[in-house]
Amino acid sequence: SLNELKLSGNQELAGNLRSLRVLKHTLEKLEVNSCQQIKGGLMDLADFPHLKELDLYGTAVTGDVRDIGEDDFSDLESLALPESVHGGVCYTFQLISEVPSTMQAIHLLLQRNPTLFKKGKGLLPRAFSWSLSEDSPDLYDYDETNGCPRPPFYLQIIQAGSRRGWSWYSHDTHSCEINWLDPEPSRESSGYDAYTKELRRLERRIDVYRGYSRPPTMAEYNRLCEEFWRRLLP
């Protein structure tokens, strides 16, 4: 019986994940990477009881990480999702308001397995490369030549010790406030010093957008630019 299937870099290969359901009780590892004509739904594989590694990056598979329940993908140890899945690698958000529920879903998955998304990406903040879509109604134009910090239209997962959160940040590394997903660790806990050390490093990037837990509106951004220049000019 087949327990491992690897199909990578084949742009001519076409098919649908549903055809793999005949392998439900045996498949342990599935890598269909950079095969853009492979379609289907992420949840078609959710009830595979022995599936440990799933890499669908670079396919046309669709779905939403918010649909993954606590009993889905019960044995999964490694996961890489394409941008066509809501919450996948390089996914672009249409609305700022969509983000909190997506981050909560990612958090729940990471609570099940803290290393779930780390394959080939190293540190967790680099595992997704999320941003606001270029055709989002929340996006606005800005002058890239005026020397002001860029708007914070990118997203990152934050890991400070045992505490996890997320934040918006700009391409020139100015960060918004952190939206925490975990409570602050106890001062008596063994990981508190590691948490505070990383927190101090993170907070150095929260300068221009201090007080903002989400991207400022265009009017707010223009005002922040004016304040930025007033601080710099004598």
Rosetta silent file (secondary structure, phi, psi, omega in degrees, C-alpha in Angstrom):
SEQUENCE: SLNELKLSGNQELAGNLRSLRVLKHTLEKLEVNSCQQIKGGLMDLADFPHLKELDLYGTAVTGDVRDIGEDDFSDLESLALPESVHGGVCYTFQLISEVPSTMQAIHLLLQRNPTLFKKGKGLLPRAFSWSLSEDSPDLYDYDETNGCPRPPFYLQIIQAGSRRGWSWYSHDTHSCEINWLDPEPSRESSGYDAYTKELRRLERRIDVYRGYSRPPTMAEYNRLCEEFWRRLLP
SCORE:     score description
SCORE:     0.000 S_00000001
   1 L     0.000  145.809 -175.639    0.000    0.000    0.000 S_00000001
   2 L   -81.876  124.703  177.650    1.205    3.520   -0.828 S_00000001
   3 L  -119.243   -5.447  178.969    2.155    5.637    2.195 S_00000001
   4 E  -142.635  131.645 -179.553    4.300    8.344    0.538 S_00000001
   5 E  -136.111  122.885 -178.244    3.668   10.354   -2.611 S_00000001
   6 E  -127.232  118.790  179.924    6.011   13.035   -3.949 S_00000001
   7 E  -136.390  101.166 -173.574    5.215   15.036   -7.099 S_00000001
   8 E  -124.832  140.366  171.017    7.235   18.242   -7.410 S_00000001
   9 L    68.446   24.962  179.985    7.850   20.829  -10.111 S_00000001
  10 L  -107.634  100.664 -176.976    5.641   19.283  -12.795 S_00000001
  11 L   -77.297  -11.139  178.802    3.681   22.051  -14.520 S_00000001
  12 L   -90.858  -18.011 -176.970    2.036   19.573  -16.895 S_00000001
  13 L   -71.728  126.277  179.146    0.600   17.400  -14.146 S_00000001
  14 E  -124.769  151.522  178.985   -3.137   17.959  -13.637 S_00000001
  15 E   166.426 -175.990 -177.191   -5.543   16.420  -11.174 S_00000001
  16 E  -134.014  139.968 -178.844   -7.661   16.824   -8.073 S_00000001
  17 H   -57.744  -27.161 -178.634   -6.909   15.972   -4.463 S_00000001
  18 H   -58.816  -27.753 -179.436  -10.184   14.063   -4.254 S_00000001
  19 H   -67.545  -13.985 -179.756   -8.621   11.314   -6.363 S_00000001
  20 H   -88.394   -0.356 -176.967   -6.280   10.560   -3.448 S_00000001
  21 H   -65.534  -18.871  175.436   -9.093    9.558   -1.129 S_00000001
  22 H   -66.768  -15.510  179.757   -8.478    5.923   -2.053 S_00000001
  23 H  -100.756   12.049 -173.517   -5.260    6.314   -0.016 S_00000001
  24 L   -48.970  -42.688 -171.869   -7.047    7.672    3.071 S_00000001
  25 L   -93.112    1.678 -179.573   -5.992    4.860    5.399 S_00000001
  26 L  -124.538  -27.277 -171.507   -2.381    4.508    4.249 S_00000001
  27 L   -68.781  127.693  179.239   -1.021    7.907    3.169 S_00000001
  28 L  -114.538  -29.921 -177.657    1.514    9.393    5.591 S_00000001
  29 E  -139.320  126.517  178.161    3.396   11.903    3.449 S_00000001
  30 E  -130.599  117.793  176.261    2.122   13.958    0.521 S_00000001
  31 E  -123.506  104.719  175.810    4.316   16.466   -1.307 S_00000001
  32 E  -120.424   79.284 -169.691    2.699   18.037   -4.366 S_00000001
  33 E  -103.572  131.256  176.847    4.931   21.078   -4.625 S_00000001
  34 L    58.970   44.760  173.314    4.946   23.565   -7.540 S_00000001
  35 L  -121.161   88.606 -166.053    2.364   21.690   -9.593 S_00000001
  36 L   -71.108   -9.802  179.086    0.074   24.558  -10.565 S_00000001
  37 E  -100.309    6.050  174.634   -2.579   22.434  -12.234 S_00000001
  38 E   -83.794  122.379 -175.936   -3.317   20.350   -9.154 S_00000001
  39 E  -119.006 -169.439  179.433   -6.666   21.487   -7.760 S_00000001
  40 L   118.759 -177.180 -178.836   -9.139   20.437   -5.109 S_00000001
  41 E  -110.095  139.043  178.451  -10.008   21.405   -1.575 S_00000001
  42 H   -52.517  -42.587 -174.106   -7.696   21.326    1.426 S_00000001
  43 H   -72.582   -5.876  174.234  -10.380   19.702    3.548 S_00000001
  44 H   -62.695  -19.794 -177.391  -10.557   16.727    1.153 S_00000001
  45 H  -109.158    2.851 -170.766   -7.597   15.368    3.141 S_00000001
  46 L   -63.316  -26.521 -176.377   -8.691   16.458    6.625 S_00000001
  47 L  -102.615   17.900  175.591   -9.823   13.005    7.746 S_00000001
  48 L   -75.731  110.329 -169.048   -6.698   11.092    6.649 S_00000001
  49 L   -71.209  -20.450 -175.448   -5.789    9.494   10.005 S_00000001
  50 L  -113.279    5.651 -176.928   -2.093    8.814    9.327 S_00000001
  51 L   -70.351  117.027 -177.133   -1.116   11.891    7.296 S_00000001
  52 L  -106.002  -35.350 -178.050    1.971   13.401    8.928 S_00000001
  53 E  -127.400  129.295 -179.457    3.467   15.653    6.223 S_00000001
  54 E  -136.570  116.271  179.625    1.486   17.730    3.751 S_00000001
  55 E  -125.841  108.028 -179.841    3.108   20.109    1.257 S_00000001
  56 L  -116.407   16.004 -177.050    0.769   21.724   -1.278 S_00000001
  57 L   -61.068  133.621  178.328    2.835   24.857   -1.910 S_00000001
  58 L    83.126   14.068  174.505    2.623   26.081   -5.499 S_00000001
  59 L  -105.314  179.666  177.535   -0.605   24.250   -6.334 S_00000001
  60 L  -103.460   19.627  177.906   -4.096   25.595   -7.110 S_00000001
  61 L   -63.864  140.135 -178.943   -5.648   23.880   -4.088 S_00000001
  62 E  -115.108  167.852  178.788   -8.188   26.079   -2.300 S_00000001
  63 E   153.019 -167.284 -175.215   -9.514   26.252    1.228 S_00000001
  64 E  -152.041  123.904 -179.370   -9.354   28.205    4.460 S_00000001
  65 H   -61.564  -22.162  179.832   -7.264   27.482    7.552 S_00000001
  66 H   -71.178  -13.019  178.439  -10.204   28.732    9.627 S_00000001
  67 H   -86.573   -8.565 -177.094  -12.148   25.634    8.542 S_00000001
  68 L   -77.834  114.986  179.925   -9.678   23.238   10.182 S_00000001
  69 L   -88.976  173.787 -174.973  -11.319   21.800   13.293 S_00000001
  70 L   -66.630  -21.037  179.363   -9.664   20.201   16.296 S_00000001
  71 L   -98.100   -1.711 -179.513  -10.274   16.697   14.923 S_00000001
  72 L   -85.515  148.580  179.709   -9.025   17.462   11.389 S_00000001
  73 L    47.648   51.815 -168.544   -5.517   16.461   10.240 S_00000001
  74 L   -63.222  -25.020 -175.783   -5.178   14.666   13.563 S_00000001
  75 L  -110.619    9.726 -169.899   -1.667   13.259   12.987 S_00000001
  76 L   -70.724  135.047  178.883   -0.124   16.159   11.055 S_00000001
  77 L  -116.826  -21.696 -177.621    3.443   17.217   11.883 S_00000001
  78 E  -145.691  133.755 -175.454    4.354   19.434    8.901 S_00000001
  79 E  -142.883  128.705  173.639    2.175   21.681    6.726 S_00000001
  80 E  -132.872  120.849 -174.876    2.874   24.008    3.775 S_00000001
  81 L  -114.627  148.400 -179.270   -0.109   25.602    2.043 S_00000001
  82 L   -78.513  168.133  179.895   -0.316   27.580   -1.220 S_00000001
  83 L   -68.547  -14.408  177.201   -1.407   31.203   -1.532 S_00000001
  84 L   -77.410  -10.023  172.627   -4.723   30.010   -2.988 S_00000001
  85 E   -95.925  131.148  177.741   -5.635   28.761    0.509 S_00000001
  86 E   -60.850  114.975 -177.297   -6.789   31.465    2.911 S_00000001
  87 L    97.778    1.050  179.001   -3.888   31.702    5.366 S_00000001
  88 L   -76.747  178.070  179.878   -1.416   29.855    3.132 S_00000001
  89 L   -62.579  130.386  179.778    2.144   30.938    2.307 S_00000001
  90 L    68.282   16.532  176.652    2.149   34.350    0.530 S_00000001
  91 L   -63.108  140.815  177.486   -1.620   34.709    0.967 S_00000001
  92 E  -112.575  126.309 -176.487   -2.821   38.283    0.420 S_00000001
  93 E   -82.060  134.626  176.848   -5.703   39.525    2.551 S_00000001
  94 L   -76.398  -33.138 -175.857   -8.562   41.395    0.915 S_00000001
  95 L  -134.701  140.990  175.171   -9.628   43.064    4.156 S_00000001
  96 H   -60.496  -34.602 -176.915   -7.842   44.063    7.346 S_00000001
  97 H   -67.209  -16.562  178.443  -10.867   42.777    9.269 S_00000001
  98 H   -75.607  -19.966 -166.854  -10.188   39.209    8.027 S_00000001
  99 H   -69.132  -47.398 -175.790   -6.868   38.994    9.786 S_00000001
 100 H   -55.645  -42.475 -179.473   -7.706   38.422   13.486 S_00000001
 101 H   -67.704  -33.119  177.302   -9.780   35.281   12.860 S_00000001
 102 H   -68.159  -42.760  179.482   -7.065   33.899   10.574 S_00000001
 103 H   -64.810  -36.420  177.298   -4.375   34.507   13.175 S_00000001
 104 H   -64.561  -39.274  178.256   -6.488   32.784   15.809 S_00000001
 105 H   -64.917  -43.405  177.089   -6.828   29.755   13.507 S_00000001
 106 H   -62.237  -40.568  179.500   -3.055   29.653   12.924 S_00000001
 107 H   -60.691  -43.912  179.470   -2.524   29.962   16.674 S_00000001
 108 H   -62.551  -38.398  177.346   -4.779   26.981   17.379 S_00000001
 109 H   -66.815  -38.639  179.720   -2.810   24.897   14.876 S_00000001
 110 H   -71.759  -26.263  175.032    0.467   25.960   16.466 S_00000001
 111 H   -67.439  -33.432  176.120   -0.857   25.018   19.881 S_00000001
 112 H   -70.059  -40.497 -178.209   -1.296   21.499   18.532 S_00000001
 113 L  -152.054  101.879 -175.610    2.209   21.476   17.026 S_00000001
 114 L   -61.025  -18.162 -178.627    4.561   24.475   17.498 S_00000001
 115 L  -107.117   16.402 -172.846    6.768   23.389   14.559 S_00000001
 116 L   -57.368  -38.099 -172.286    3.936   22.698   12.107 S_00000001
 117 L  -105.907   13.288 -170.345    4.853   25.468    9.639 S_00000001
 118 L   -88.687   -8.523 -174.507    8.636   25.571    9.940 S_00000001
 119 L   -56.611  118.897  174.786    9.653   23.235    7.124 S_00000001
 120 L    73.835    2.497 -175.271   12.206   24.978    4.894 S_00000001
 121 L  -118.931   -8.746  179.297   11.492   28.396    6.378 S_00000001
 122 L    73.262 -121.306 -174.394   13.500   28.472    9.583 S_00000001
 123 L   -70.381  146.614 -176.003   12.035   30.911   12.090 S_00000001
 124 H   -56.015  -42.452 -179.221    8.268   31.130   12.475 S_00000001
 125 H   -57.317  -23.354 -178.045    7.899   34.831   11.506 S_00000001
 126 H   -94.092    3.787 -170.468    9.256   33.984    8.031 S_00000001
 127 L   -80.239   -8.338 -171.892    6.975   31.001    7.487 S_00000001
 128 L  -126.976  -40.047 -179.113    4.075   32.805    5.786 S_00000001
 129 L    56.778   49.167  178.491    4.987   36.080    3.997 S_00000001
 130 E   -79.942  155.290  174.693    1.454   37.491    4.321 S_00000001
 131 E  -158.400  172.539  174.472    0.439   40.941    3.111 S_00000001
 132 E   -82.458  136.883 -176.375   -2.540   43.087    2.227 S_00000001
 133 L   -63.735  146.654  178.744   -3.767   42.505   -1.336 S_00000001
 134 L   -64.948  -22.289  177.663   -2.952   45.119   -3.962 S_00000001
 135 L  -105.675   19.477  176.023   -6.655   45.354   -4.806 S_00000001
 136 L   -70.807  138.581  175.159   -7.804   45.591   -1.183 S_00000001
 137 L   -67.132  -14.403  179.113  -10.116   48.533   -0.432 S_00000001
 138 L   -86.499   -9.796 -179.846   -8.021   49.057    2.724 S_00000001
 139 L   -84.180  148.877  176.614   -4.848   49.700    0.710 S_00000001
 140 L  -141.548  157.842  178.341   -3.896   53.257   -0.295 S_00000001
 141 L   -77.052  153.681  177.376   -1.207   54.922   -2.369 S_00000001
 142 L  -150.317  158.979 -177.633    1.683   56.717   -0.713 S_00000001
 143 L   -84.656  110.572 -178.088    4.720   58.667   -1.819 S_00000001
 144 L   -76.062   -9.063 -174.217    7.728   56.343   -1.735 S_00000001
 145 L  -103.436   -1.613 -173.928   10.135   59.244   -2.312 S_00000001
 146 L   -87.418   -0.422  175.693    9.219   61.532    0.602 S_00000001
 147 L    84.966   -2.062  178.828   11.382   59.704    3.145 S_00000001
 148 L   -77.861  152.570  171.887    8.506   58.705    5.431 S_00000001
 149 L   -57.078  146.329 -179.640    8.234   55.167    6.769 S_00000001
 150 L   -76.073  157.128  178.189    6.080   53.025    4.514 S_00000001
 151 L   -63.824  150.175 -177.133    2.593   51.948    5.600 S_00000001
 152 L   -86.190   82.151 -176.583    2.462   48.665    7.551 S_00000001
 153 L  -105.560   15.172  177.947    0.772   46.399    5.004 S_00000001
 154 E  -116.326  159.255 -175.723    2.686   43.194    5.853 S_00000001
 155 E  -125.721  147.051  178.102    2.002   40.633    8.576 S_00000001
 156 E  -143.423  147.491  169.598    4.200   38.588   10.868 S_00000001
 157 E   -82.468  138.363  178.982    3.807   36.011   13.609 S_00000001
 158 E  -109.750  133.325  174.072    5.492   37.065   16.847 S_00000001
 159 E  -129.083  109.698  177.960    7.115   34.582   19.224 S_00000001
 160 E  -118.343  101.401 -173.249    8.481   36.030   22.452 S_00000001
 161 L    61.927 -126.084  179.284    9.519   33.189   24.718 S_00000001
 162 L   -90.130   -3.532 -174.874    6.408   31.073   25.201 S_00000001
 163 E   -96.591  132.013 -177.909    4.068   33.917   24.229 S_00000001
 164 E  -115.582  145.819  176.532    2.711   34.164   20.695 S_00000001
 165 E  -157.815 -163.943  178.081    1.101   37.076   18.876 S_00000001
 166 E  -154.322  160.939  178.464    1.077   38.848   15.525 S_00000001
 167 E  -155.985  157.960  169.431    1.521   42.312   14.112 S_00000001
 168 E   -84.153  148.730  176.289    1.401   44.430   11.000 S_00000001
 169 E  -150.281  162.480 -179.902    4.721   45.868    9.838 S_00000001
 170 L   -95.913  164.135 -179.260    6.118   47.949    6.990 S_00000001
 171 L   -63.737  -22.804  176.047    8.613   46.863    4.371 S_00000001
 172 L   -99.246   28.212  166.335   11.164   49.074    6.117 S_00000001
 173 L    68.991   18.714  171.051   10.583   47.148    9.391 S_00000001
 174 L   -84.404  128.241 -172.196    8.457   49.644   11.345 S_00000001
 175 E  -108.261  148.520  168.168    5.973   47.609   13.356 S_00000001
 176 L   -79.350  176.219  175.756    2.491   48.191   14.707 S_00000001
 177 L   -61.644  152.246 -179.921    1.571   47.138   18.233 S_00000001
 178 L   -81.830  131.821  172.395    1.560   43.408   18.904 S_00000001
 179 E   -94.354  104.670 -173.896   -1.798   41.640   19.021 S_00000001
 180 E   -79.326  141.480  177.534   -1.168   38.965   21.636 S_00000001
 181 L  -106.133  -16.575  178.094   -2.744   35.520   21.374 S_00000001
 182 L  -119.391  153.584  172.841   -1.388   34.223   24.689 S_00000001
 183 L   -69.146  160.461  177.069   -1.448   35.775   28.161 S_00000001
 184 L   -66.280  134.963  178.891    1.773   37.220   29.534 S_00000001
 185 L   -64.669  153.571  179.507    3.856   34.529   31.268 S_00000001
 186 L   -65.886  144.524  177.741    4.152   34.671   35.025 S_00000001
 187 L   -61.206  -24.274 -179.500    7.141   36.507   36.465 S_00000001
 188 L   -86.393   -8.059 -176.311    7.915   33.334   38.404 S_00000001
 189 L   -73.610  156.175 -176.383    7.943   31.131   35.293 S_00000001
 190 L   -68.263  -24.162 -177.235   11.212   29.744   33.925 S_00000001
 191 L   -97.231    7.902 -174.735   10.704   31.420   30.545 S_00000001
 192 H   -66.229  -39.675 -179.404    9.910   34.928   31.777 S_00000001
 193 H   -64.302  -41.454  178.149   13.424   36.311   31.270 S_00000001
 194 H   -63.913  -37.750  178.638   13.539   35.007   27.681 S_00000001
 195 H   -63.665  -49.239 -176.837   10.136   36.579   27.064 S_00000001
 196 H   -67.308  -34.757  178.033   11.108   40.025   28.368 S_00000001
 197 H   -63.573  -46.445  179.577   14.421   39.992   26.473 S_00000001
 198 H   -69.108  -35.343  179.101   12.691   39.275   23.158 S_00000001
 199 H   -62.862  -41.315  178.333    9.909   41.739   23.975 S_00000001
 200 H   -61.811  -39.992  178.476   12.413   44.573   24.427 S_00000001
 201 H   -64.811  -43.335 -179.251   13.905   43.776   21.016 S_00000001
 202 H   -65.467  -39.396 -175.262   10.475   43.722   19.377 S_00000001
 203 H   -71.013  -18.486  176.074    9.344   46.960   20.974 S_00000001
 204 L   -65.018  -23.326  179.884   12.295   48.868   19.493 S_00000001
 205 L   -89.375   -7.049  178.510   10.539   48.504   16.115 S_00000001
 206 L   -94.643   87.163 -176.645    7.263   49.910   17.449 S_00000001
 207 L  -123.719  -73.515 -179.303    7.978   53.583   16.958 S_00000001
 208 L   -59.702  -39.180 -174.910    6.109   55.404   14.199 S_00000001
 209 L  -101.830   25.066  175.757    3.065   53.162   14.583 S_00000001
 210 L   -61.396  132.984 -178.344    2.987   53.070   18.375 S_00000001
 211 L    94.786   -7.456 -179.851   -0.623   52.956   19.499 S_00000001
 212 L  -111.428  119.368  176.726   -1.801   51.279   16.279 S_00000001
 213 L   -94.238   -3.159  177.267   -2.640   47.579   16.365 S_00000001
 214 L  -144.223  165.761 -178.874   -3.672   47.689   12.688 S_00000001
 215 L   -58.208  139.882  176.238   -2.574   49.830    9.708 S_00000001
 216 L   -67.371  156.175  172.360   -3.553   53.484   10.033 S_00000001
 217 L   -67.646  171.390 -179.060   -6.084   54.930    7.630 S_00000001
 218 H   -61.366  -41.514  179.606   -4.747   57.135    4.843 S_00000001
 219 H   -64.235  -42.215  178.911   -5.601   60.284    6.834 S_00000001
 220 H   -65.809  -39.312  179.745   -3.882   58.883    9.927 S_00000001
 221 H   -63.345  -43.636  178.903   -0.851   57.859    7.884 S_00000001
 222 H   -62.230  -38.310  178.149   -0.484   61.350    6.407 S_00000001
 223 H   -67.321  -40.921  178.431   -0.668   62.835    9.889 S_00000001
 224 H   -63.268  -35.380  176.393    1.957   60.392   11.161 S_00000001
 225 H   -64.807  -41.533  177.543    4.240   61.412    8.286 S_00000001
 226 H   -61.505  -42.952  178.915    3.882   65.062    9.244 S_00000001
 227 H   -65.998  -36.630  179.183    4.742   64.222   12.854 S_00000001
 228 H   -60.352  -45.050 -178.448    7.687   62.126   11.668 S_00000001
 229 H   -72.418  -32.555  177.929    9.186   65.072    9.785 S_00000001
 230 H   -64.974  -33.966  178.731    8.539   67.509   12.637 S_00000001
 231 H   -71.078  -30.651 -177.042   10.620   65.291   14.914 S_00000001
 232 H   -82.965  -36.156 -175.678   13.470   65.174   12.408 S_00000001
 233 L   -79.636  141.707  179.623   13.600   68.825   11.413 S_00000001
 234 L   -69.401    0.000    0.000   15.266   71.305   13.792 S_00000001
